Tab-separated table of C-alpha atoms in Angstrom:
chain	number	residue	atom	x	y	z
A	285	UNK	CA	-0.014	0.020	0.011
A	286	UNK	CA	2.815	2.387	0.877
A	287	UNK	CA	4.665	1.542	-2.354
A	288	UNK	CA	1.631	2.338	-4.457
A	289	UNK	CA	1.192	5.670	-2.715
A	290	UNK	CA	4.804	6.815	-2.539
A	291	UNK	CA	6.394	5.249	-5.649
A	292	UNK	CA	3.564	5.907	-8.075
A	293	UNK	CA	5.976	5.942	-11.024
A	294	UNK	CA	6.759	2.285	-10.716
A	295	UNK	CA	3.325	0.575	-10.732
A	296	UNK	CA	5.231	-2.707	-10.706
A	297	UNK	CA	3.322	-4.374	-7.843
A	298	UNK	CA	-0.203	-5.603	-8.404
A	299	UNK	CA	-2.456	-7.721	-6.128
A	300	UNK	CA	-5.085	-10.094	-7.357
A	301	UNK	CA	-7.672	-12.401	-5.742
A	302	UNK	CA	-9.967	-15.085	-7.140
A	303	UNK	CA	-13.108	-13.612	-8.598
A	304	UNK	CA	-12.613	-10.445	-6.632
A	305	UNK	CA	-13.057	-12.245	-3.281
A	306	UNK	CA	-10.294	-12.153	-0.677
A	307	UNK	CA	-12.450	-12.969	2.344
A	308	UNK	CA	-10.255	-16.018	3.163
A	309	UNK	CA	-7.022	-14.032	2.636
A	310	UNK	CA	-6.265	-15.636	-0.729
A	311	UNK	CA	-4.186	-13.375	-3.009
A	312	UNK	CA	-1.509	-13.423	-5.652
A	313	UNK	CA	0.938	-10.504	-5.817
A	314	UNK	CA	2.935	-9.921	-9.056
A	315	UNK	CA	6.040	-7.771	-8.846
A	316	UNK	CA	7.334	-6.896	-12.311
A	317	UNK	CA	10.983	-5.878	-12.368
A	318	UNK	CA	13.255	-7.175	-15.197
A	319	UNK	CA	11.894	-10.612	-14.239
A	320	UNK	CA	8.605	-11.399	-12.536
A	321	UNK	CA	8.573	-12.039	-8.758
A	322	UNK	CA	5.388	-13.596	-7.395
A	323	UNK	CA	4.164	-13.886	-3.809
A	324	UNK	CA	1.160	-16.027	-2.936
A	325	UNK	CA	-0.669	-16.602	0.304
A	326	UNK	CA	-3.940	-17.746	1.770
A	327	UNK	CA	-5.503	-18.223	5.249
A	328	UNK	CA	-7.498	-21.195	3.913
A	329	UNK	CA	-5.751	-24.397	5.108
A	330	UNK	CA	-7.089	-26.353	2.117
A	331	UNK	CA	-5.455	-23.957	-0.415
A	332	UNK	CA	-8.433	-24.818	-2.672
A	333	UNK	CA	-9.163	-21.345	-4.030
A	334	UNK	CA	-5.457	-20.488	-4.388
A	335	UNK	CA	-4.894	-23.669	-6.390
A	336	UNK	CA	-7.973	-22.978	-8.576
A	337	UNK	CA	-6.756	-19.448	-9.261
A	338	UNK	CA	-3.219	-20.568	-10.228
A	339	UNK	CA	-4.549	-23.252	-12.507
A	340	UNK	CA	-7.001	-20.978	-14.340
A	341	UNK	CA	-5.186	-17.630	-14.537
A	342	UNK	CA	-3.563	-16.296	-17.696
A	343	UNK	CA	-1.845	-13.418	-15.804
A	344	UNK	CA	1.186	-15.560	-14.944
A	345	UNK	CA	3.556	-16.141	-17.886
A	346	UNK	CA	4.876	-19.458	-16.651
A	347	UNK	CA	7.211	-19.956	-19.586
A	348	UNK	CA	8.975	-16.642	-18.755
A	349	UNK	CA	10.461	-18.246	-15.644
A	350	UNK	CA	8.690	-16.371	-12.778
A	351	UNK	CA	10.256	-16.431	-9.348
A	352	UNK	CA	7.959	-17.385	-6.445
A	353	UNK	CA	9.448	-15.497	-3.492
A	354	UNK	CA	9.000	-16.295	0.214
A	355	UNK	CA	6.745	-19.220	-0.659
A	356	UNK	CA	5.421	-21.260	2.199
A	357	UNK	CA	6.490	-24.894	1.736
A	358	UNK	CA	2.912	-25.885	2.432
A	359	UNK	CA	2.190	-24.805	-1.142
A	360	UNK	CA	5.065	-26.679	-2.745
A	361	UNK	CA	3.270	-29.883	-3.646
A	362	UNK	CA	0.434	-27.877	-5.110
A	363	UNK	CA	2.823	-25.836	-7.265
A	364	UNK	CA	4.712	-28.913	-8.508
A	365	UNK	CA	1.437	-30.653	-9.463
A	366	UNK	CA	0.280	-27.624	-11.371
A	367	UNK	CA	3.567	-27.390	-13.230
A	368	UNK	CA	3.560	-31.108	-14.057
A	369	UNK	CA	-0.012	-31.155	-15.314
A	370	UNK	CA	0.465	-28.088	-17.533
A	371	UNK	CA	3.871	-29.139	-18.755
A	372	UNK	CA	5.532	-25.963	-17.467
A	373	UNK	CA	9.324	-25.901	-17.232
A	374	UNK	CA	10.754	-27.881	-14.298
A	375	UNK	CA	11.512	-25.780	-11.260
A	376	UNK	CA	14.220	-25.549	-8.653
A	377	UNK	CA	13.180	-24.923	-5.074
A	378	UNK	CA	16.150	-24.549	-2.620
A	379	UNK	CA	14.803	-24.611	0.883
A	380	UNK	CA	15.172	-21.757	3.346
A	381	UNK	CA	13.783	-20.294	6.540
A	382	UNK	CA	11.962	-17.074	7.300
A	383	UNK	CA	13.622	-15.503	10.357
A	384	UNK	CA	11.898	-12.964	12.587
A	385	UNK	CA	13.041	-10.482	15.209
A	386	UNK	CA	10.618	-8.686	17.536
A	387	UNK	CA	10.852	-4.944	16.943
A	388	UNK	CA	11.020	-4.490	20.685
A	389	UNK	CA	14.351	-6.309	20.764
A	390	UNK	CA	15.656	-4.501	17.687
A	391	UNK	CA	14.964	-1.202	19.465
A	392	UNK	CA	17.362	-2.242	22.223
A	393	UNK	CA	20.362	-2.622	19.834
A	394	UNK	CA	23.390	-0.508	20.555
A	395	UNK	CA	26.293	-0.048	18.121
A	396	UNK	CA	29.283	2.110	17.381
A	397	UNK	CA	30.213	2.949	13.772
A	398	UNK	CA	34.017	2.842	13.218
A	399	UNK	CA	35.513	6.310	12.811
A	400	UNK	CA	36.797	5.541	9.327
A	401	UNK	CA	33.321	4.581	8.100
A	402	UNK	CA	30.171	6.488	7.304
A	403	UNK	CA	26.638	5.202	6.519
A	404	UNK	CA	24.613	6.423	3.515
A	405	UNK	CA	21.721	5.283	1.279
A	406	UNK	CA	22.689	3.186	-1.733
A	407	UNK	CA	22.451	4.966	-5.099
A	408	UNK	CA	21.973	3.550	-8.584
A	409	UNK	CA	25.639	4.065	-9.452
A	410	UNK	CA	26.566	1.623	-6.651
A	411	UNK	CA	24.714	-1.235	-8.406
A	412	UNK	CA	27.630	-2.028	-10.757
A	413	UNK	CA	29.896	-2.969	-7.777
A	414	UNK	CA	27.107	-4.807	-5.990
A	415	UNK	CA	26.190	-6.854	-9.031
A	416	UNK	CA	29.897	-7.673	-9.765
A	417	UNK	CA	30.230	-9.344	-6.325
A	418	UNK	CA	26.805	-11.040	-6.248
A	419	UNK	CA	27.118	-14.862	-6.310
A	420	UNK	CA	24.063	-15.190	-8.613
A	421	UNK	CA	25.265	-12.542	-11.070
A	422	UNK	CA	24.077	-13.285	-14.615
A	423	UNK	CA	22.990	-11.383	-17.733
A	424	UNK	CA	20.186	-9.024	-16.693
A	425	UNK	CA	20.931	-9.043	-12.954
A	426	UNK	CA	22.323	-5.465	-13.088
A	427	UNK	CA	18.960	-4.127	-14.414
A	428	UNK	CA	17.138	-6.282	-11.827
A	429	UNK	CA	19.180	-4.955	-8.927
A	430	UNK	CA	18.847	-1.382	-10.147
A	431	UNK	CA	15.000	-1.676	-10.156
A	432	UNK	CA	15.048	-3.541	-6.880
A	433	UNK	CA	17.046	-0.755	-5.251
A	434	UNK	CA	14.745	1.922	-6.689
A	435	UNK	CA	11.752	0.033	-5.207
A	436	UNK	CA	13.105	-0.927	-1.783
A	437	UNK	CA	16.190	1.113	-1.143
A	438	UNK	CA	19.258	0.012	0.752
A	439	UNK	CA	22.105	1.190	2.986
A	440	UNK	CA	25.908	1.030	2.552
A	441	UNK	CA	29.016	1.395	4.616
A	442	UNK	CA	31.617	3.690	2.938
A	443	UNK	CA	35.218	4.561	3.655
A	444	UNK	CA	35.510	8.198	4.537
A	445	UNK	CA	38.861	8.812	2.803
A	446	UNK	CA	37.954	7.209	-0.547
A	447	UNK	CA	34.097	6.838	-0.505
A	448	UNK	CA	34.654	3.194	-1.335
A	449	UNK	CA	31.612	1.005	-0.721
A	450	UNK	CA	32.671	-1.826	1.566
A	451	UNK	CA	29.382	-3.422	2.811
A	452	UNK	CA	25.717	-3.086	2.002
A	453	UNK	CA	22.235	-4.396	2.538
A	454	UNK	CA	18.918	-4.008	0.770
A	455	UNK	CA	15.768	-3.422	2.813
A	456	UNK	CA	12.662	-5.400	1.778
A	457	UNK	CA	10.224	-2.898	3.187
A	458	UNK	CA	11.901	0.564	3.028
A	459	UNK	CA	9.569	3.177	1.542
A	460	UNK	CA	10.811	5.999	-0.660
A	461	UNK	CA	9.090	8.941	1.036
A	462	UNK	CA	10.979	11.870	-0.513
A	463	UNK	CA	8.583	13.533	-2.930
A	464	UNK	CA	9.959	13.993	-6.439
A	465	UNK	CA	9.461	17.275	-8.304
A	466	UNK	CA	7.494	15.383	-10.925
A	467	UNK	CA	4.098	14.378	-9.587
A	468	UNK	CA	1.785	11.991	-11.378
A	469	UNK	CA	-1.200	13.694	-13.006
A	470	UNK	CA	-4.405	11.956	-11.747
A	471	UNK	CA	-6.432	10.261	-14.482
A	472	UNK	CA	-9.407	12.516	-13.718
A	473	UNK	CA	-7.222	15.592	-14.473
A	474	UNK	CA	-5.995	14.424	-17.870
A	475	UNK	CA	-9.041	15.936	-19.766
A	476	UNK	CA	-8.045	19.372	-18.358
A	477	UNK	CA	-4.468	18.943	-19.712
A	478	UNK	CA	-5.795	17.776	-23.056
A	479	UNK	CA	-8.010	20.838	-23.457
A	480	UNK	CA	-5.008	23.127	-23.014
A	481	UNK	CA	-3.620	21.749	-26.224
A	482	UNK	CA	-6.493	23.063	-28.324
A	483	UNK	CA	-4.270	26.214	-28.299
A	484	UNK	CA	-1.834	26.695	-31.175
A	485	UNK	CA	-3.693	24.201	-33.377
A	486	UNK	CA	-2.672	22.404	-35.616
A	487	UNK	CA	0.945	22.414	-34.357
A	488	UNK	CA	-0.193	20.917	-31.028
A	489	UNK	CA	-2.637	18.430	-32.507
A	490	UNK	CA	-0.232	15.534	-31.903
A	491	UNK	CA	0.049	16.472	-28.229
A	492	UNK	CA	-3.757	16.553	-27.887
A	493	UNK	CA	-3.963	13.182	-29.637
A	494	UNK	CA	-1.164	11.737	-27.390
A	495	UNK	CA	-3.006	12.727	-24.170
A	496	UNK	CA	-6.289	11.385	-25.584
A	497	UNK	CA	-4.545	8.077	-26.424
A	498	UNK	CA	-3.134	7.917	-22.898
A	499	UNK	CA	-6.585	8.439	-21.456
A	500	UNK	CA	-7.977	5.579	-23.549
A	501	UNK	CA	-5.104	3.277	-22.636
A	502	UNK	CA	-5.482	3.893	-18.893
A	503	UNK	CA	-9.196	3.075	-19.181
A	504	UNK	CA	-9.047	0.096	-21.479
A	505	UNK	CA	-5.813	-1.570	-20.261
A	506	UNK	CA	-5.682	-0.549	-16.504
A	507	UNK	CA	-3.537	-3.488	-15.545
A	508	UNK	CA	-0.688	-2.512	-17.805
A	509	UNK	CA	0.216	0.997	-16.499
A	510	UNK	CA	2.683	1.427	-19.377
A	511	UNK	CA	2.033	5.157	-19.719
A	512	UNK	CA	2.253	7.652	-16.916
A	513	UNK	CA	2.016	11.472	-17.155
A	514	UNK	CA	3.738	13.825	-14.636
A	515	UNK	CA	3.908	17.562	-14.122
A	516	UNK	CA	6.190	19.740	-11.971
A	517	UNK	CA	4.954	19.998	-8.404
A	518	UNK	CA	1.510	18.884	-9.450
A	519	UNK	CA	0.890	21.983	-11.594
A	520	UNK	CA	0.227	21.687	-15.337
A	521	UNK	CA	-1.435	25.123	-15.810
A	522	UNK	CA	1.133	26.034	-18.481
A	523	UNK	CA	0.843	22.672	-20.199
A	524	UNK	CA	4.156	21.377	-18.891
A	525	UNK	CA	4.249	17.621	-18.548
A	526	UNK	CA	6.608	14.617	-18.885
A	527	UNK	CA	5.140	11.322	-20.128
A	528	UNK	CA	6.964	8.061	-19.489
A	529	UNK	CA	6.162	5.005	-21.598
A	530	UNK	CA	7.644	1.819	-20.253
A	531	UNK	CA	8.032	-0.962	-22.793
A	532	UNK	CA	11.305	-2.944	-22.941
A	533	UNK	CA	12.998	0.483	-23.120
A	534	UNK	CA	11.893	3.721	-21.536
A	535	UNK	CA	10.301	6.153	-23.992
A	536	UNK	CA	9.690	9.769	-22.927
A	537	UNK	CA	7.570	12.499	-24.397
A	538	UNK	CA	7.831	16.015	-23.035
A	539	UNK	CA	5.951	19.255	-23.884
A	540	UNK	CA	5.100	22.682	-22.557
A	541	UNK	CA	3.173	25.737	-23.733
A	542	UNK	CA	5.637	27.946	-21.846
A	543	UNK	CA	7.960	29.448	-24.487
A	544	UNK	CA	10.745	29.895	-21.909
A	545	UNK	CA	10.691	26.184	-20.939
A	546	UNK	CA	11.707	27.227	-17.401
A	547	UNK	CA	9.574	24.774	-15.486
A	548	UNK	CA	10.258	21.956	-17.920
A	549	UNK	CA	14.025	22.491	-17.506
A	550	UNK	CA	13.690	22.639	-13.743
A	551	UNK	CA	11.730	19.421	-13.646
A	552	UNK	CA	14.228	17.541	-15.861
A	553	UNK	CA	17.123	18.889	-13.786
A	554	UNK	CA	15.740	17.775	-10.435
A	555	UNK	CA	13.699	14.599	-11.089
A	556	UNK	CA	14.919	11.201	-10.092
A	557	UNK	CA	12.164	9.456	-12.004
A	558	UNK	CA	14.003	9.407	-15.330
A	559	UNK	CA	16.769	6.796	-15.402
A	560	UNK	CA	19.185	8.649	-17.669
A	561	UNK	CA	21.852	6.006	-17.557
A	562	UNK	CA	19.390	3.332	-18.802
A	563	UNK	CA	19.284	5.005	-22.236
A	564	UNK	CA	15.811	6.558	-22.384
A	565	UNK	CA	14.462	7.512	-25.799
A	566	UNK	CA	12.845	10.991	-26.168
A	567	UNK	CA	10.060	10.588	-28.751
A	568	UNK	CA	9.020	13.337	-31.163
A	569	UNK	CA	11.124	15.925	-29.305
A	570	UNK	CA	10.170	19.438	-30.482
A	571	UNK	CA	13.437	20.946	-31.655
A	572	UNK	CA	12.913	23.976	-29.318
A	573	UNK	CA	13.259	21.598	-26.344
A	574	UNK	CA	16.520	19.993	-27.547
A	575	UNK	CA	18.723	22.621	-25.942
A	576	UNK	CA	16.978	22.070	-22.654
A	577	UNK	CA	17.525	18.312	-22.729
A	578	UNK	CA	21.235	18.836	-23.726
A	579	UNK	CA	21.686	21.375	-20.910
A	580	UNK	CA	20.257	18.882	-18.373
A	581	UNK	CA	22.426	16.008	-19.567
A	582	UNK	CA	25.576	18.117	-19.540
A	583	UNK	CA	24.897	19.614	-16.064
A	584	UNK	CA	24.324	16.119	-14.571
A	585	UNK	CA	27.074	14.318	-16.499
A	586	UNK	CA	24.515	12.057	-18.125
A	587	UNK	CA	25.465	10.268	-21.371
A	588	UNK	CA	25.517	12.488	-24.475
A	589	UNK	CA	22.602	11.638	-26.720
A	590	UNK	CA	22.306	11.339	-30.518
A	591	UNK	CA	19.474	13.330	-32.026
A	592	UNK	CA	18.812	12.641	-35.704
A	593	UNK	CA	16.595	15.326	-37.160
A	594	UNK	CA	13.110	14.595	-38.453
A	595	UNK	CA	9.811	16.307	-39.212
A	596	UNK	CA	6.337	15.771	-37.872
A	597	UNK	CA	3.875	15.463	-40.769
A	598	UNK	CA	0.086	16.004	-40.449
A	599	UNK	CA	-2.867	15.320	-42.685
A	600	UNK	CA	-6.137	17.166	-41.933
A	601	UNK	CA	-8.806	14.637	-41.137
A	602	UNK	CA	-11.099	16.317	-43.678
A	603	UNK	CA	-8.585	15.279	-46.404
A	604	UNK	CA	-8.266	11.749	-45.050
A	605	UNK	CA	-12.014	11.252	-45.042
A	606	UNK	CA	-11.988	11.869	-48.832
A	607	UNK	CA	-9.574	8.997	-49.483
A	608	UNK	CA	-10.932	6.350	-51.815
A	609	UNK	CA	-9.153	3.065	-52.454
A	610	UNK	CA	-9.614	-0.407	-53.754
A	611	UNK	CA	-8.025	-3.465	-52.177
A	612	UNK	CA	-6.690	-5.896	-54.854
A	613	UNK	CA	-8.786	-9.005	-55.165
A	614	UNK	CA	-5.876	-11.251	-54.141
A	615	UNK	CA	-5.391	-9.420	-50.803
A	616	UNK	CA	-7.242	-8.692	-47.588
A	617	UNK	CA	-6.564	-6.481	-44.575
A	618	UNK	CA	-6.569	-7.610	-40.975
A	619	UNK	CA	-5.506	-6.508	-37.543
A	620	UNK	CA	-1.896	-7.386	-36.762
A	621	UNK	CA	-1.495	-10.126	-34.120
A	622	UNK	CA	1.414	-10.982	-31.844
A	623	UNK	CA	2.457	-14.005	-34.039
A	624	UNK	CA	3.134	-11.534	-36.932
A	625	UNK	CA	5.842	-9.729	-35.016
A	626	UNK	CA	8.572	-12.285	-35.677
A	627	UNK	CA	8.214	-11.552	-39.444
A	628	UNK	CA	7.997	-7.799	-38.917
A	629	UNK	CA	11.075	-7.777	-36.689
A	630	UNK	CA	13.081	-9.890	-39.169
A	631	UNK	CA	12.452	-7.235	-41.853
A	632	UNK	CA	13.046	-4.186	-39.636
A	633	UNK	CA	16.206	-2.269	-40.478
A	634	UNK	CA	16.665	-1.381	-36.742
A	635	UNK	CA	16.305	-4.925	-35.482
A	636	UNK	CA	18.681	-5.930	-32.661
A	637	UNK	CA	18.710	-7.958	-29.501
A	638	UNK	CA	15.431	-7.301	-27.708
A	639	UNK	CA	13.613	-5.565	-30.562
A	640	UNK	CA	11.146	-8.352	-31.120
A	641	UNK	CA	9.974	-8.120	-27.527
A	642	UNK	CA	9.772	-4.330	-27.866
A	643	UNK	CA	7.572	-4.661	-30.976
A	644	UNK	CA	5.293	-7.129	-29.230
A	645	UNK	CA	4.674	-4.609	-26.412
A	646	UNK	CA	4.344	-1.766	-28.930
A	647	UNK	CA	1.733	-3.661	-30.951
A	648	UNK	CA	-0.190	-4.580	-27.782
A	649	UNK	CA	-0.197	-0.936	-26.699
A	650	UNK	CA	-1.141	0.747	-29.983
A	651	UNK	CA	-2.252	-1.864	-32.494
A	652	UNK	CA	-1.686	-2.030	-36.266
A	653	UNK	CA	-3.003	-3.468	-39.493
A	654	UNK	CA	-1.517	-5.595	-42.246
A	655	UNK	CA	-2.114	-6.599	-45.917
A	656	UNK	CA	-2.203	-10.382	-46.454
A	657	UNK	CA	-2.422	-12.661	-49.468
A	658	UNK	CA	-5.677	-14.612	-49.624
A	659	UNK	CA	-4.075	-17.809	-50.943
A	660	UNK	CA	-1.277	-18.200	-48.339
A	661	UNK	CA	-2.126	-15.607	-45.644
A	662	UNK	CA	1.352	-14.188	-46.154
A	663	UNK	CA	1.950	-10.774	-44.638
A	664	UNK	CA	3.038	-8.377	-47.383
A	665	UNK	CA	2.808	-4.898	-45.801
A	666	UNK	CA	2.123	-3.473	-42.409
A	667	UNK	CA	1.758	-0.333	-40.299
A	668	UNK	CA	1.533	0.310	-36.569
A	669	UNK	CA	-0.497	3.053	-34.877
A	670	UNK	CA	1.680	5.480	-32.943
A	671	UNK	CA	0.768	7.144	-29.600
A	672	UNK	CA	0.321	10.475	-31.353
A	673	UNK	CA	-2.689	9.371	-33.363
A	674	UNK	CA	-0.716	8.459	-36.424
A	675	UNK	CA	1.279	5.930	-38.379
A	676	UNK	CA	4.452	4.171	-37.404
A	677	UNK	CA	6.587	1.219	-38.689
A	678	UNK	CA	5.133	1.420	-42.244
A	679	UNK	CA	6.864	-1.190	-44.319
A	680	UNK	CA	6.336	-3.490	-47.359
A	681	UNK	CA	8.041	-6.870	-47.598
A	682	UNK	CA	10.740	-6.550	-50.315
A	683	UNK	CA	9.167	-9.096	-52.669
A	684	UNK	CA	5.894	-7.178	-52.653
A	685	UNK	CA	7.234	-3.674	-53.277
A	686	UNK	CA	6.386	-1.318	-56.120
A	687	UNK	CA	2.770	-2.342	-56.170
A	688	UNK	CA	1.357	0.609	-54.163
A	689	UNK	CA	0.742	-1.364	-51.025
A	690	UNK	CA	2.306	1.231	-48.715
A	691	UNK	CA	0.176	3.958	-50.208
A	692	UNK	CA	-2.882	1.734	-49.830
A	693	UNK	CA	-2.146	1.081	-46.143
A	694	UNK	CA	-1.633	4.821	-45.485
A	695	UNK	CA	-5.082	5.579	-46.998
A	696	UNK	CA	-6.814	2.824	-45.096
A	697	UNK	CA	-5.280	3.629	-41.716
A	698	UNK	CA	-5.474	7.431	-42.148
A	699	UNK	CA	-9.171	7.227	-43.015
A	700	UNK	CA	-9.848	5.012	-39.976
A	701	UNK	CA	-8.138	7.599	-37.747
A	702	UNK	CA	-10.044	10.461	-39.394
A	703	UNK	CA	-13.360	8.651	-38.808
A	704	UNK	CA	-12.445	8.773	-35.090
A	705	UNK	CA	-11.918	12.554	-35.374
A	706	UNK	CA	-8.047	12.327	-35.389
A	707	UNK	CA	-5.783	14.258	-37.744
A	708	UNK	CA	-3.331	11.545	-38.862
A	709	UNK	CA	0.377	12.234	-38.239
A	710	UNK	CA	3.686	10.556	-38.868
A	711	UNK	CA	7.354	11.166	-38.140
A	712	UNK	CA	9.832	11.064	-41.044
A	713	UNK	CA	13.599	11.418	-40.746
A	714	UNK	CA	15.215	14.126	-42.861
A	715	UNK	CA	17.299	11.586	-44.795
A	716	UNK	CA	14.290	9.421	-45.746
A	717	UNK	CA	13.462	11.071	-49.056
A	718	UNK	CA	11.290	8.170	-50.262
A	719	UNK	CA	8.903	8.408	-47.345
A	720	UNK	CA	8.738	12.201	-47.643
A	721	UNK	CA	7.620	11.883	-51.267
A	722	UNK	CA	5.111	9.137	-50.456
A	723	UNK	CA	3.376	11.026	-47.628
A	724	UNK	CA	3.474	14.460	-49.226
A	725	UNK	CA	2.031	12.932	-52.347
A	726	UNK	CA	-1.013	11.937	-50.325
A	727	UNK	CA	-1.432	15.375	-48.817
A	728	UNK	CA	0.633	15.234	-45.586
A	729	UNK	CA	2.460	18.427	-44.700
A	730	UNK	CA	5.454	18.974	-42.383
A	731	UNK	CA	4.283	21.070	-39.377
A	732	UNK	CA	7.169	20.818	-36.890
A	733	UNK	CA	10.929	20.371	-36.758
A	734	UNK	CA	11.620	17.516	-34.335
A	735	UNK	CA	14.271	14.968	-33.452
A	736	UNK	CA	14.378	11.581	-31.793
A	737	UNK	CA	16.830	11.949	-28.883
A	738	UNK	CA	18.573	8.598	-28.307
A	739	UNK	CA	20.860	8.067	-25.263
C-alpha cells in the first residue's frame, strides 16, 4: 500500500484475488521488475481457491520463468502438481527459513560505527559494484538490482577517505518517502491537460492526440500501467508535462506551452524518476526543447545523446476522409497479431537484440494493420499506430514492393483515424526522401521540426 502511494511511477506491484473475493485471505501479488517475482498466500488451510486461481489464470507467464518469493513450503506440492499437469518448465526450489526479530528487541540494539566509516543510502551508481560481487550474477541481474534498489532502497558502509563501498544491505520494506518534483497527473485531471492543447492548433494536435490516447489506454488496459504522465509540483497550468512510456525500453515525451521552458527544464534537472543511464528515448522531441535536454544532460554528467533530425507530418482529417481506395482481389486487410511480430522484426532495419519483445509490447499498446495474401495468408505490408494518433513502422516486404501497397495502407489507416476525429500524423527522418515523397504525395504536410533523442 505504501509503495503504491509513494512510488507511483513504478506501478510494478499488483495484487489479485480469485473472482474479486479475498475474504479467506487468498491473493497473488505480481512484482514486475526485469523478471517477474510472485508472492502467494492464503489463510485457507485447504489452499483450494489459491490452487484454482493458479490453474485458471492467464496473468502468470509461466514460460517466462517467474520467481515465487518467500513461498510457504505448504504450497510446494500444489505448485509442483500444477507445473507437471500443464507441462511448465521444471523448477528448482532450494529450501530456506523465514527469520523474525521482535521490533522491541531491535529497538534495544546499541552499536558504534568505526571512525573511518560512514553510512549512506545506496544509489543507482553503486549497483555495478554490488552486481559484480553477487554470487548469482548473470545477464540481466544489473537491471534487476537497479530496479530492486529503486523500489526498496538500501544502505551502505563507505570509507571516509575514498568513499569506497565496503558493505551493504537491501531493505525489503523501506519506503521512498521523498517527494519527487515530478508528480503524477491523476487520471481525472487528464481531460483538463488535453483541453489546454487546443491552443496553437494544428501544431499541437499531436500532443492533444497523445493525451487522448493515454486516457484511452489507462481506461481500457488498466492492468498495464505502461504510460504515466507527470507535471512539476502537481501543476500543469502552463501545459508542462513529462510522459513516461515503459516498454522494454523507456520512452519519454515532453511538452510545454511555456515558451521559456523554465519549469520543464527545472523538472528535468531535479527529477529522479528518469533513469538517464538506462538509455531513455525521447520521442518526437520538439526541436525547441533540444537545448533544454542537452543542458540537463551536460549539467548532470549524463550520457551524451544522439538526435537525428526529423519532421512531424500531419494530414487534416477532412482530407483523409476523402480518401478512396480499392483493395486488390488477391489481398485482404486484418489486424496485426502478436504472431506476426517475428516476421516484422526480421524485416526491420533497426532490429537488434530485444527488438522483437519491444515490438510485441508496442503492438499490444497501440495496434496495427496488415495486408495479407488470400491464398497463403502471407503478410506483405504493415503499419503500426503510434501514440500520437498516427502511423508508425510502415513497411512493405521486399518481394511485394512497387505495387502501391504502402500507399494503400496509409489511405486505409489514415481514413480510420479520421473517422475517429483524429488528424493523422507521422514522423519522417530528414534523410528518408522516399517516405517524404510518399506521404506528401497523399497530402501530408510537415508542421514541426523535431528529433528523436537517443541516449
